[in-house]
PDB file of C-alpha atoms and ligand atoms in Angstrom:
ATOM      1  CA  MET A   1     -36.223 -65.695  61.601  1.00 65.00           C
ATOM      2  CA  LEU A   2     -32.739 -66.061  60.925  1.00 69.00           C
ATOM      3  CA  HIS A   3     -32.496 -63.255  57.992  1.00 89.00           C
ATOM      4  CA  ASN A   4     -35.450 -60.285  59.007  1.00 96.00           C
ATOM      5  CA  PRO A   5     -36.665 -59.150  55.675  1.00 97.00           C
ATOM      6  CA  TRP A   6     -37.409 -56.031  57.761  1.00 98.00           C
ATOM      7  CA  GLN A   7     -34.814 -55.585  59.845  1.00 97.00           C
ATOM      8  CA  ARG A   8     -33.045 -51.743  58.494  1.00 98.00           C
ATOM      9  CA  HIS A   9     -36.904 -51.552  59.700  1.00 98.00           C
ATOM     10  CA  LYS A  10     -37.258 -50.108  63.998  1.00 98.00           C
ATOM     11  CA  ASP A  11     -40.937 -49.185  63.559  1.00 99.00           C
ATOM     12  CA  LEU A  12     -43.788 -48.765  61.023  1.00 99.00           C
ATOM     13  CA  ILE A  13     -45.061 -45.543  60.813  1.00 99.00           C
ATOM     14  CA  SER A  14     -46.242 -45.676  57.172  1.00 99.00           C
ATOM     15  CA  ILE A  15     -46.478 -47.878  54.073  1.00 99.00           C
ATOM     16  CA  HIS A  16     -44.410 -45.202  51.942  1.00 98.00           C
ATOM     17  CA  ASP A  17     -40.918 -46.327  54.144  1.00 98.00           C
ATOM     18  CA  LEU A  18     -41.517 -49.916  52.939  1.00 98.00           C
ATOM     19  CA  SER A  19     -40.177 -51.368  49.832  1.00 98.00           C
ATOM     20  CA  PRO A  20     -42.221 -53.564  47.388  1.00 98.00           C
ATOM     21  CA  GLU A  21     -39.934 -56.659  48.664  1.00 98.00           C
ATOM     22  CA  GLU A  22     -40.253 -56.048  51.955  1.00 98.00           C
ATOM     23  CA  VAL A  23     -43.670 -55.462  51.319  1.00 98.00           C
ATOM     24  CA  GLU A  24     -44.091 -59.257  49.877  1.00 98.00           C
ATOM     25  CA  ALA A  25     -42.300 -60.636  52.314  1.00 98.00           C
ATOM     26  CA  LEU A  26     -44.947 -59.040  54.343  1.00 98.00           C
ATOM     27  CA  PHE A  27     -47.852 -60.559  52.848  1.00 98.00           C
ATOM     28  CA  GLN A  28     -45.886 -64.567  52.997  1.00 98.00           C
ATOM     29  CA  LEU A  29     -45.281 -63.944  56.427  1.00 98.00           C
ATOM     30  CA  ALA A  30     -48.472 -63.650  56.663  1.00 98.00           C
ATOM     31  CA  ALA A  31     -49.543 -66.274  54.455  1.00 98.00           C
ATOM     32  CA  ASN A  32     -48.698 -68.589  56.972  1.00 98.00           C
ATOM     33  CA  VAL A  33     -49.440 -67.024  59.896  1.00 98.00           C
ATOM     34  CA  LYS A  34     -53.009 -67.274  58.961  1.00 98.00           C
ATOM     35  CA  ALA A  35     -52.449 -71.073  57.335  1.00 98.00           C
ATOM     36  CA  ARG A  36     -50.785 -72.776  59.845  1.00 98.00           C
ATOM     37  CA  PRO A  37     -51.431 -70.137  63.510  1.00 98.00           C
ATOM     38  CA  ASP A  38     -49.816 -73.149  65.517  1.00 98.00           C
ATOM     39  CA  ARG A  39     -46.403 -72.376  64.119  1.00 98.00           C
ATOM     40  CA  TYR A  40     -45.753 -69.207  65.371  1.00 98.00           C
ATOM     41  CA  ARG A  41     -47.522 -69.972  69.382  1.00 98.00           C
ATOM     42  CA  THR A  42     -44.062 -69.290  71.166  1.00 98.00           C
ATOM     43  CA  SER A  43     -42.049 -67.137  68.407  1.00 98.00           C
ATOM     44  CA  LEU A  44     -43.515 -63.515  70.913  1.00 98.00           C
ATOM     45  CA  ALA A  45     -43.542 -65.810  74.630  1.00 98.00           C
ATOM     46  CA  GLY A  46     -43.288 -62.983  77.141  1.00 98.00           C
ATOM     47  CA  LYS A  47     -42.998 -59.996  75.216  1.00 98.00           C
ATOM     48  CA  THR A  48     -45.202 -57.163  75.662  1.00 98.00           C
ATOM     49  CA  LEU A  49     -47.168 -54.747  73.728  1.00 98.00           C
ATOM     50  CA  ALA A  50     -48.424 -50.835  75.387  1.00 98.00           C
ATOM     51  CA  MET A  51     -51.134 -50.364  73.298  1.00 98.00           C
ATOM     52  CA  ILE A  52     -51.751 -46.375  73.870  1.00 98.00           C
ATOM     53  CA  PHE A  53     -55.364 -45.522  71.633  1.00 98.00           C
ATOM     54  CA  GLU A  54     -56.329 -41.767  71.626  1.00 97.00           C
ATOM     55  CA  LYS A  55     -59.170 -42.649  69.350  1.00 97.00           C
ATOM     56  CA  SER A  56     -61.977 -45.277  69.577  1.00 97.00           C
ATOM     57  CA  SER A  57     -61.424 -48.542  67.828  1.00 98.00           C
ATOM     58  CA  THR A  58     -63.096 -52.368  67.744  1.00 98.00           C
ATOM     59  CA  ARG A  59     -61.312 -53.753  64.881  1.00 98.00           C
ATOM     60  CA  THR A  60     -57.261 -52.281  65.793  1.00 98.00           C
ATOM     61  CA  ARG A  61     -58.011 -52.707  69.094  1.00 98.00           C
ATOM     62  CA  VAL A  62     -59.211 -56.645  69.282  1.00 98.00           C
ATOM     63  CA  SER A  63     -57.874 -57.679  66.942  1.00 98.00           C
ATOM     64  CA  PHE A  64     -53.700 -56.546  67.931  1.00 99.00           C
ATOM     65  CA  GLU A  65     -54.599 -58.195  71.464  1.00 98.00           C
ATOM     66  CA  MET A  66     -55.485 -61.363  70.432  1.00 98.00           C
ATOM     67  CA  GLY A  67     -52.820 -61.441  68.299  1.00 98.00           C
ATOM     68  CA  MET A  68     -50.366 -60.760  71.127  1.00 98.00           C
ATOM     69  CA  TYR A  69     -52.025 -63.582  72.716  1.00 98.00           C
ATOM     70  CA  GLN A  70     -51.984 -66.233  69.992  1.00 98.00           C
ATOM     71  CA  LEU A  71     -48.239 -65.405  69.790  1.00 98.00           C
ATOM     72  CA  GLY A  72     -46.860 -66.067  73.289  1.00 98.00           C
ATOM     73  CA  GLY A  73     -47.062 -62.789  74.141  1.00 98.00           C
ATOM     74  CA  LEU A  74     -49.217 -59.884  76.195  1.00 98.00           C
ATOM     75  CA  ALA A  75     -50.806 -56.595  75.240  1.00 98.00           C
ATOM     76  CA  THR A  76     -51.757 -53.958  77.356  1.00 98.00           C
ATOM     77  CA  PHE A  77     -54.979 -51.589  76.429  1.00 98.00           C
ATOM     78  CA  LEU A  78     -53.696 -47.711  77.397  1.00 97.00           C
ATOM     79  CA  SER A  79     -57.041 -45.248  77.356  1.00 95.00           C
ATOM     80  CA  SER A  80     -55.593 -41.645  76.198  1.00 92.00           C
ATOM     81  CA  ARG A  81     -57.903 -40.461  78.756  1.00 90.00           C
ATOM     82  CA  ASP A  82     -56.329 -42.471  81.822  1.00 91.00           C
ATOM     83  CA  ILE A  83     -52.208 -42.511  81.399  1.00 93.00           C
ATOM     84  CA  GLN A  84     -50.446 -39.538  81.994  1.00 93.00           C
ATOM     85  CA  ILE A  85     -50.078 -38.838  78.347  1.00 91.00           C
ATOM     86  CA  GLY A  86     -53.925 -36.602  79.022  1.00 87.00           C
ATOM     87  CA  ARG A  87     -52.820 -34.760  81.496  1.00 90.00           C
ATOM     88  CA  GLY A  88     -49.792 -33.098  80.086  1.00 92.00           C
ATOM     89  CA  GLU A  89     -46.831 -35.915  80.196  1.00 95.00           C
ATOM     90  CA  PRO A  90     -44.687 -35.372  77.041  1.00 96.00           C
ATOM     91  CA  ILE A  91     -45.092 -37.811  74.968  1.00 97.00           C
ATOM     92  CA  SER A  92     -41.180 -38.310  74.745  1.00 98.00           C
ATOM     93  CA  ASP A  93     -40.639 -38.918  78.411  1.00 98.00           C
ATOM     94  CA  THR A  94     -44.029 -41.713  77.687  1.00 97.00           C
ATOM     95  CA  ALA A  95     -41.940 -43.397  74.787  1.00 98.00           C
ATOM     96  CA  LYS A  96     -38.818 -42.989  77.254  1.00 98.00           C
ATOM     97  CA  VAL A  97     -41.018 -44.737  80.332  1.00 98.00           C
ATOM     98  CA  LEU A  98     -42.983 -47.419  78.086  1.00 98.00           C
ATOM     99  CA  SER A  99     -40.379 -48.709  76.233  1.00 98.00           C
ATOM    100  CA  ARG A 100     -38.934 -49.607  79.829  1.00 98.00           C
ATOM    101  CA  TYR A 101     -41.095 -51.511  80.047  1.00 98.00           C
ATOM    102  CA  VAL A 102     -42.477 -53.227  77.071  1.00 98.00           C
ATOM    103  CA  ASP A 103     -41.066 -54.524  73.854  1.00 98.00           C
ATOM    104  CA  GLY A 104     -43.077 -52.567  71.485  1.00 98.00           C
ATOM    105  CA  ILE A 105     -45.331 -49.561  71.140  1.00 98.00           C
ATOM    106  CA  MET A 106     -48.865 -49.795  69.718  1.00 98.00           C
ATOM    107  CA  ALA A 107     -50.419 -46.393  68.590  1.00 98.00           C
ATOM    108  CA  ARG A 108     -53.624 -44.453  67.874  1.00 98.00           C
ATOM    109  CA  THR A 109     -53.660 -40.469  67.401  1.00 98.00           C
ATOM    110  CA  PHE A 110     -54.890 -37.272  66.535  1.00 98.00           C
ATOM    111  CA  ALA A 111     -51.649 -35.779  64.830  1.00 98.00           C
ATOM    112  CA  HIS A 112     -49.334 -37.683  63.215  1.00 98.00           C
ATOM    113  CA  ALA A 113     -46.417 -36.261  65.227  1.00 98.00           C
ATOM    114  CA  THR A 114     -47.665 -37.878  68.180  1.00 98.00           C
ATOM    115  CA  VAL A 115     -46.821 -41.177  66.982  1.00 98.00           C
ATOM    116  CA  THR A 116     -43.385 -39.583  64.387  1.00 98.00           C
ATOM    117  CA  GLU A 117     -42.759 -38.437  67.826  1.00 98.00           C
ATOM    118  CA  LEU A 118     -43.197 -41.500  69.897  1.00 98.00           C
ATOM    119  CA  ALA A 119     -41.044 -43.169  67.326  1.00 98.00           C
ATOM    120  CA  LYS A 120     -37.976 -41.066  67.570  1.00 98.00           C
ATOM    121  CA  HIS A 121     -38.345 -41.460  71.121  1.00 98.00           C
ATOM    122  CA  ALA A 122     -38.782 -45.009  72.005  1.00 98.00           C
ATOM    123  CA  THR A 123     -36.057 -47.410  71.889  1.00 98.00           C
ATOM    124  CA  VAL A 124     -38.618 -49.857  71.328  1.00 98.00           C
ATOM    125  CA  PRO A 125     -39.945 -50.441  67.492  1.00 98.00           C
ATOM    126  CA  VAL A 126     -43.389 -47.954  67.166  1.00 99.00           C
ATOM    127  CA  ILE A 127     -46.542 -49.183  65.098  1.00 99.00           C
ATOM    128  CA  ASN A 128     -48.980 -46.622  63.771  1.00 99.00           C
ATOM    129  CA  GLY A 129     -51.938 -47.829  64.246  1.00 99.00           C
ATOM    130  CA  LEU A 130     -53.812 -45.309  63.134  1.00 98.00           C
ATOM    131  CA  THR A 131     -54.002 -41.265  62.366  1.00 98.00           C
ATOM    132  CA  ASP A 132     -55.364 -38.535  61.015  1.00 98.00           C
ATOM    133  CA  LEU A 133     -52.724 -38.847  58.740  1.00 99.00           C
ATOM    134  CA  LEU A 134     -52.373 -42.339  57.874  1.00 99.00           C
ATOM    135  CA  HIS A 135     -53.452 -45.911  58.722  1.00 99.00           C
ATOM    136  CA  PRO A 136     -50.667 -48.153  56.946  1.00 99.00           C
ATOM    137  CA  CYS A 137     -51.975 -51.625  58.875  1.00 99.00           C
ATOM    138  CA  GLN A 138     -55.577 -52.000  57.643  1.00 99.00           C
ATOM    139  CA  ALA A 139     -53.824 -50.102  53.875  1.00 99.00           C
ATOM    140  CA  LEU A 140     -51.901 -53.618  54.525  1.00 99.00           C
ATOM    141  CA  THR A 141     -53.760 -55.404  54.998  1.00 99.00           C
ATOM    142  CA  ASP A 142     -56.358 -54.633  52.276  1.00 99.00           C
ATOM    143  CA  TYR A 143     -53.980 -54.528  49.538  1.00 99.00           C
ATOM    144  CA  PHE A 144     -52.872 -58.455  51.152  1.00 99.00           C
ATOM    145  CA  THR A 145     -57.030 -59.407  50.967  1.00 99.00           C
ATOM    146  CA  MET A 146     -56.630 -58.545  47.042  1.00 98.00           C
ATOM    147  CA  ARG A 147     -53.814 -60.622  47.021  1.00 98.00           C
ATOM    148  CA  GLU A 148     -56.133 -63.475  48.494  1.00 98.00           C
ATOM    149  CA  LYS A 149     -58.921 -62.378  45.944  1.00 98.00           C
ATOM    150  CA  PHE A 150     -57.102 -62.003  42.813  1.00 98.00           C
ATOM    151  CA  GLY A 151     -54.363 -64.287  42.909  1.00 98.00           C
ATOM    152  CA  HIS A 152     -51.638 -62.198  43.150  1.00 98.00           C
ATOM    153  CA  THR A 153     -51.777 -57.608  43.214  1.00 98.00           C
ATOM    154  CA  LYS A 154     -49.802 -56.455  40.147  1.00 98.00           C
ATOM    155  CA  GLY A 155     -51.966 -54.183  37.808  1.00 98.00           C
ATOM    156  CA  LEU A 156     -54.510 -54.414  39.361  1.00 98.00           C
ATOM    157  CA  THR A 157     -57.150 -50.962  39.605  1.00 99.00           C
ATOM    158  CA  LEU A 158     -58.020 -49.678  43.022  1.00 99.00           C
ATOM    159  CA  ALA A 159     -60.588 -46.946  42.736  1.00 99.00           C
ATOM    160  CA  PHE A 160     -60.984 -45.392  46.142  1.00 99.00           C
ATOM    161  CA  VAL A 161     -64.149 -43.033  46.802  1.00 99.00           C
ATOM    162  CA  GLY A 162     -65.301 -40.431  48.766  1.00 98.00           C
ATOM    163  CA  ASP A 163     -62.964 -38.635  51.170  1.00 98.00           C
ATOM    164  CA  GLY A 164     -59.695 -37.718  50.622  1.00 98.00           C
ATOM    165  CA  ASN A 165     -58.904 -39.199  54.376  1.00 98.00           C
ATOM    166  CA  ASN A 166     -56.412 -41.367  56.521  1.00 98.00           C
ATOM    167  CA  MET A 167     -57.275 -44.274  54.275  1.00 99.00           C
ATOM    168  CA  CYS A 168     -57.075 -42.512  50.875  1.00 99.00           C
ATOM    169  CA  HIS A 169     -53.200 -41.898  51.537  1.00 99.00           C
ATOM    170  CA  SER A 170     -52.326 -45.487  52.956  1.00 99.00           C
ATOM    171  CA  LEU A 171     -54.188 -46.740  49.661  1.00 99.00           C
ATOM    172  CA  MET A 172     -52.148 -44.175  47.666  1.00 99.00           C
ATOM    173  CA  PHE A 173     -49.230 -45.057  49.399  1.00 99.00           C
ATOM    174  CA  GLY A 174     -49.372 -49.070  48.913  1.00 99.00           C
ATOM    175  CA  GLY A 175     -50.970 -48.763  45.134  1.00 99.00           C
ATOM    176  CA  PRO A 176     -47.211 -48.418  43.779  1.00 98.00           C
ATOM    177  CA  LYS A 177     -45.335 -51.077  45.956  1.00 98.00           C
ATOM    178  CA  CYS A 178     -48.428 -54.033  45.408  1.00 98.00           C
ATOM    179  CA  GLY A 179     -48.216 -52.787  41.260  1.00 98.00           C
ATOM    180  CA  VAL A 180     -51.854 -51.177  41.508  1.00 99.00           C
ATOM    181  CA  HIS A 181     -53.192 -48.407  40.164  1.00 99.00           C
ATOM    182  CA  VAL A 182     -55.563 -46.180  42.397  1.00 99.00           C
ATOM    183  CA  ARG A 183     -57.223 -44.346  40.833  1.00 98.00           C
ATOM    184  CA  VAL A 184     -59.373 -41.809  43.530  1.00 99.00           C
ATOM    185  CA  ALA A 185     -62.390 -40.252  43.449  1.00 99.00           C
ATOM    186  CA  THR A 186     -63.179 -37.332  45.603  1.00 98.00           C
ATOM    187  CA  PRO A 187     -65.476 -33.508  45.890  1.00 98.00           C
ATOM    188  CA  GLU A 188     -63.112 -30.780  45.232  1.00 98.00           C
ATOM    189  CA  ARG A 189     -62.898 -29.883  48.635  1.00 98.00           C
ATOM    190  CA  TYR A 190     -62.306 -33.178  50.416  1.00 98.00           C
ATOM    191  CA  ARG A 191     -58.953 -34.176  47.636  1.00 98.00           C
ATOM    192  CA  PRO A 192     -56.142 -36.374  49.904  1.00 99.00           C
ATOM    193  CA  LYS A 193     -53.157 -33.427  50.789  1.00 98.00           C
ATOM    194  CA  PRO A 194     -51.087 -32.726  46.843  1.00 98.00           C
ATOM    195  CA  GLU A 195     -47.781 -33.624  49.611  1.00 98.00           C
ATOM    196  CA  ILE A 196     -49.376 -36.928  49.526  1.00 98.00           C
ATOM    197  CA  VAL A 197     -50.405 -37.455  46.598  1.00 98.00           C
ATOM    198  CA  GLU A 198     -46.565 -36.261  44.895  1.00 98.00           C
ATOM    199  CA  LEU A 199     -45.229 -38.746  47.130  1.00 98.00           C
ATOM    200  CA  ALA A 200     -47.248 -41.586  45.625  1.00 99.00           C
ATOM    201  CA  ARG A 201     -47.424 -39.741  42.789  1.00 98.00           C
ATOM    202  CA  ALA A 202     -43.382 -40.032  42.715  1.00 98.00           C
ATOM    203  CA  ASP A 203     -43.666 -43.656  44.290  1.00 98.00           C
ATOM    204  CA  ALA A 204     -46.302 -44.820  41.120  1.00 98.00           C
ATOM    205  CA  ARG A 205     -43.625 -43.751  38.092  1.00 98.00           C
ATOM    206  CA  ALA A 206     -40.449 -44.922  39.233  1.00 98.00           C
ATOM    207  CA  LEU A 207     -42.611 -48.495  40.844  1.00 98.00           C
ATOM    208  CA  GLY A 208     -44.313 -48.492  37.527  1.00 98.00           C
ATOM    209  CA  THR A 209     -47.916 -47.379  38.538  1.00 98.00           C
ATOM    210  CA  THR A 210     -50.570 -44.627  38.326  1.00 98.00           C
ATOM    211  CA  ILE A 211     -52.460 -42.631  40.794  1.00 98.00           C
ATOM    212  CA  GLU A 212     -54.980 -40.251  39.659  1.00 98.00           C
ATOM    213  CA  ILE A 213     -57.455 -37.616  41.244  1.00 98.00           C
ATOM    214  CA  PHE A 214     -60.757 -37.900  39.807  1.00 98.00           C
ATOM    215  CA  SER A 215     -64.274 -35.994  41.136  1.00 98.00           C
ATOM    216  CA  HIS A 216     -66.698 -38.357  39.460  1.00 98.00           C
ATOM    217  CA  PRO A 217     -67.305 -41.479  41.082  1.00 98.00           C
ATOM    218  CA  GLU A 218     -68.468 -42.679  38.074  1.00 98.00           C
ATOM    219  CA  GLU A 219     -64.923 -41.853  36.343  1.00 98.00           C
ATOM    220  CA  ALA A 220     -62.494 -43.284  39.167  1.00 98.00           C
ATOM    221  CA  VAL A 221     -65.036 -46.713  39.367  1.00 98.00           C
ATOM    222  CA  ALA A 222     -65.200 -47.778  35.466  1.00 98.00           C
ATOM    223  CA  GLY A 223     -63.174 -50.727  34.835  1.00 98.00           C
ATOM    224  CA  ALA A 224     -62.018 -50.949  38.549  1.00 99.00           C
ATOM    225  CA  HIS A 225     -61.203 -54.373  40.342  1.00 99.00           C
ATOM    226  CA  VAL A 226     -61.548 -53.318  44.016  1.00 99.00           C
ATOM    227  CA  VAL A 227     -64.109 -50.265  44.928  1.00 99.00           C
ATOM    228  CA  TYR A 228     -63.152 -48.913  48.664  1.00 99.00           C
ATOM    229  CA  THR A 229     -64.814 -46.384  51.351  1.00 99.00           C
ATOM    230  CA  ASP A 230     -64.376 -45.126  53.347  1.00 98.00           C
ATOM    231  CA  VAL A 231     -66.756 -42.865  56.403  1.00 98.00           C
ATOM    232  CA  TRP A 232     -66.673 -39.281  55.424  1.00 98.00           C
ATOM    233  CA  ALA A 233     -66.457 -38.002  58.225  1.00 98.00           C
ATOM    234  CA  SER A 234     -63.202 -39.593  60.622  1.00 98.00           C
ATOM    235  CA  MET A 235     -62.862 -39.747  64.114  1.00 98.00           C
ATOM    236  CA  GLY A 236     -62.640 -35.991  65.085  1.00 97.00           C
ATOM    237  CA  GLN A 237     -64.279 -35.424  62.339  1.00 98.00           C
ATOM    238  CA  GLU A 238     -67.720 -34.772  64.319  1.00 97.00           C
ATOM    239  CA  ALA A 239     -68.952 -31.515  63.935  1.00 98.00           C
ATOM    240  CA  GLU A 240     -68.547 -31.369  59.967  1.00 98.00           C
ATOM    241  CA  ALA A 241     -70.803 -34.523  59.954  1.00 97.00           C
ATOM    242  CA  ALA A 242     -73.431 -32.986  59.477  1.00 97.00           C
ATOM    243  CA  GLU A 243     -71.713 -30.550  55.894  1.00 98.00           C
ATOM    244  CA  ARG A 244     -69.511 -33.351  54.713  1.00 98.00           C
ATOM    245  CA  LEU A 245     -72.972 -35.287  54.661  1.00 97.00           C
ATOM    246  CA  ALA A 246     -74.215 -32.849  51.645  1.00 98.00           C
ATOM    247  CA  ALA A 247     -71.156 -32.351  50.166  1.00 98.00           C
ATOM    248  CA  PHE A 248     -71.374 -36.161  49.556  1.00 98.00           C
ATOM    249  CA  ALA A 249     -73.962 -36.789  47.879  1.00 97.00           C
ATOM    250  CA  GLY A 250     -73.746 -38.920  45.105  1.00 98.00           C
ATOM    251  CA  PHE A 251     -70.446 -40.680  46.416  1.00 98.00           C
ATOM    252  CA  MET A 252     -72.227 -43.676  47.797  1.00 98.00           C
ATOM    253  CA  VAL A 253     -71.716 -46.615  46.582  1.00 99.00           C
ATOM    254  CA  THR A 254     -74.383 -48.335  45.077  1.00 98.00           C
ATOM    255  CA  PRO A 255     -74.491 -51.161  43.281  1.00 98.00           C
ATOM    256  CA  ALA A 256     -75.083 -49.048  40.320  1.00 98.00           C
ATOM    257  CA  LEU A 257     -71.694 -47.325  40.467  1.00 98.00           C
ATOM    258  CA  MET A 258     -70.573 -51.394  41.221  1.00 98.00           C
ATOM    259  CA  GLU A 259     -71.532 -52.175  37.901  1.00 98.00           C
ATOM    260  CA  ARG A 260     -69.781 -49.411  36.072  1.00 98.00           C
ATOM    261  CA  ALA A 261     -66.094 -52.059  38.252  1.00 98.00           C
ATOM    262  CA  ASP A 262     -64.245 -55.291  36.031  1.00 98.00           C
ATOM    263  CA  LYS A 263     -67.522 -58.451  36.465  1.00 98.00           C
ATOM    264  CA  ASP A 264     -65.361 -59.684  38.673  1.00 98.00           C
ATOM    265  CA  ALA A 265     -64.856 -56.605  41.321  1.00 98.00           C
ATOM    266  CA  VAL A 266     -64.835 -56.883  44.628  1.00 98.00           C
ATOM    267  CA  PHE A 267     -66.297 -54.147  47.546  1.00 99.00           C
ATOM    268  CA  MET A 268     -64.274 -52.971  50.035  1.00 99.00           C
ATOM    269  CA  HIS A 269     -64.930 -51.100  53.319  1.00 98.00           C
ATOM    270  CA  CYS A 270     -61.909 -50.397  55.993  1.00 98.00           C
ATOM    271  CA  LEU A 271     -65.639 -50.548  58.933  1.00 98.00           C
ATOM    272  CA  PRO A 272     -67.079 -49.349  60.387  1.00 98.00           C
ATOM    273  CA  ALA A 273     -68.754 -48.673  57.680  1.00 98.00           C
ATOM    274  CA  HIS A 274     -72.167 -46.295  57.580  1.00 98.00           C
ATOM    275  CA  ARG A 275     -75.126 -48.030  55.397  1.00 98.00           C
ATOM    276  CA  GLY A 276     -77.017 -45.110  52.901  1.00 98.00           C
ATOM    277  CA  GLU A 277     -74.754 -43.007  53.354  1.00 98.00           C
ATOM    278  CA  GLU A 278     -70.930 -44.047  51.805  1.00 98.00           C
ATOM    279  CA  VAL A 279     -72.022 -46.959  50.597  1.00 98.00           C
ATOM    280  CA  ALA A 280     -75.800 -49.069  50.219  1.00 98.00           C
ATOM    281  CA  ALA A 281     -76.750 -51.807  52.252  1.00 98.00           C
ATOM    282  CA  GLU A 282     -76.866 -53.891  48.899  1.00 98.00           C
ATOM    283  CA  VAL A 283     -73.703 -53.156  48.260  1.00 99.00           C
ATOM    284  CA  ALA A 284     -71.980 -53.990  52.051  1.00 98.00           C
ATOM    285  CA  ASP A 285     -73.754 -57.246  52.272  1.00 98.00           C
ATOM    286  CA  GLY A 286     -74.036 -58.007  48.947  1.00 98.00           C
ATOM    287  CA  ARG A 287     -71.941 -60.246  46.240  1.00 98.00           C
ATOM    288  CA  TRP A 288     -69.233 -57.691  45.500  1.00 98.00           C
ATOM    289  CA  SER A 289     -68.143 -57.390  49.438  1.00 99.00           C
ATOM    290  CA  VAL A 290     -65.093 -58.571  51.245  1.00 98.00           C
ATOM    291  CA  ILE A 291     -65.103 -56.297  54.198  1.00 98.00           C
ATOM    292  CA  PHE A 292     -65.493 -58.709  56.768  1.00 98.00           C
ATOM    293  CA  ASP A 293     -62.771 -60.338  54.964  1.00 98.00           C
ATOM    294  CA  GLU A 294     -60.542 -57.137  55.424  1.00 98.00           C
ATOM    295  CA  ALA A 295     -61.657 -57.209  58.942  1.00 98.00           C
ATOM    296  CA  GLU A 296     -60.046 -60.482  60.177  1.00 98.00           C
ATOM    297  CA  ASN A 297     -56.912 -60.321  57.933  1.00 99.00           C
ATOM    298  CA  ARG A 298     -56.444 -57.563  60.267  1.00 99.00           C
ATOM    299  CA  LEU A 299     -55.513 -60.664  63.102  1.00 99.00           C
ATOM    300  CA  HIS A 300     -53.262 -61.992  60.542  1.00 99.00           C
ATOM    301  CA  VAL A 301     -51.441 -59.344  58.707  1.00 99.00           C
ATOM    302  CA  GLN A 302     -50.167 -57.200  62.265  1.00 99.00           C
ATOM    303  CA  LYS A 303     -49.712 -60.547  63.516  1.00 98.00           C
ATOM    304  CA  ALA A 304     -46.635 -61.171  61.090  1.00 98.00           C
ATOM    305  CA  ILE A 305     -46.180 -56.919  61.707  1.00 98.00           C
ATOM    306  CA  LEU A 306     -45.630 -58.585  65.338  1.00 98.00           C
ATOM    307  CA  LEU A 307     -43.162 -60.768  64.173  1.00 98.00           C
ATOM    308  CA  LEU A 308     -41.116 -58.741  61.750  1.00 98.00           C
ATOM    309  CA  LEU A 309     -40.896 -56.109  64.163  1.00 98.00           C
ATOM    310  CA  MET A 310     -40.479 -58.190  67.711  1.00 98.00           C
ATOM    311  CA  ASN A 311     -39.483 -61.643  66.856  1.00 95.00           C
ATOM    312  CA  ARG A 312     -35.151 -59.886  67.503  1.00 90.00           C
TER     313      ARG A 312
HETATM  314  N1  LIG B   1     -60.283 -50.701  60.570  1.00 60.71           N
HETATM  315  C1  LIG B   1     -60.079 -50.007  61.817  1.00 60.71           C
HETATM  316  O1  LIG B   1     -59.234 -49.902  61.925  1.00 60.71           O
HETATM  317  O2  LIG B   1     -61.220 -50.216  62.863  1.00 60.71           O
HETATM  318  P1  LIG B   1     -61.031 -49.559  64.064  1.00 60.71           P
HETATM  319  O3  LIG B   1     -61.531 -48.186  64.366  1.00 60.71           O
HETATM  320  O4  LIG B   1     -62.168 -50.425  65.220  1.00 60.71           O
HETATM  321  O5  LIG B   1     -60.368 -49.710  64.791  1.00 60.71           O
HETATM  322  N1  LIG B   2     -61.029 -42.797  58.083  1.00 60.71           N
HETATM  323  C1  LIG B   2     -61.294 -43.280  58.969  1.00 60.71           C
HETATM  324  C2  LIG B   2     -60.724 -44.568  59.683  1.00 60.71           C
HETATM  325  C3  LIG B   2     -61.034 -45.339  60.586  1.00 60.71           C
HETATM  326  C4  LIG B   2     -60.637 -46.803  60.526  1.00 60.71           C
HETATM  327  C5  LIG B   2     -61.788 -42.432  60.629  1.00 60.71           C
HETATM  328  O1  LIG B   2     -59.930 -42.055  60.522  1.00 60.71           O
HETATM  329  O2  LIG B   2     -61.984 -42.164  61.465  1.00 60.71           O
END
């Protein structure tokens, strides 16, 4: 890469750290990678990625591992149950040691501080593969998928219905950067974190978009171009599952709710989905759904992220 538009970044921790131009540069590269994967077959030849997982994963693990292979590199899967982190080796030492072996680290952790600590001490790029707070790779992929479906993102409205969780936070951070208005509908007890809303709103004000919070799905969805939902109990919240099931009654994305959105609206979900809970099967598998395109695009967008951070 002659000029790397992400030169000022060592890591990808949060979309909040990226400028709209940096997000657009990522999307352009991802579109090229998707259209002509053969052109990038040796771009990361000889480079390696360590993938630390404290939580389960299908999409993130497989798309990063296949992505590295398709770029000519190698990825190694490190379950926190098997590496010394699980037995109390400091995050800082792990970051320093891995930096001597690999060219990049991707991590999925419970505490967000674990990923920021890794980034602080690693001399190689660190990519956030989901924390309790954020899921930037997924949200970037979702905005990329919207750009594909609508030809652009500027001026679109995304309605997030359900739990004010990591997915909701990253979508709120991504909206302003992509010119997308974000509406969120949650039960009052399950609002997104106020400090995240505040940061996203400051970006929205500066960039001419809006972030609105509602208590009823119908209000958020009215006329929206994208209806998005995620599980009601995220990884680590299994013990609260029954309580959450009751609290989120009325928040399922149903065909009737989709009918309130724009006539060309699409349904999005980061997956895994629980049909009959946060989304009706008729929606997840119906004419609105682009869930598998989102899943596929994780591969292309993350290959672009790997190129921007590791091809230096
Ligand atoms: N959407 C997502 O990150 O899926 P996995 O948990 O399967 O990685
Ligand atoms: N909010 C979900 C996202 C899974 C990809 C979780 O954290 O479990």
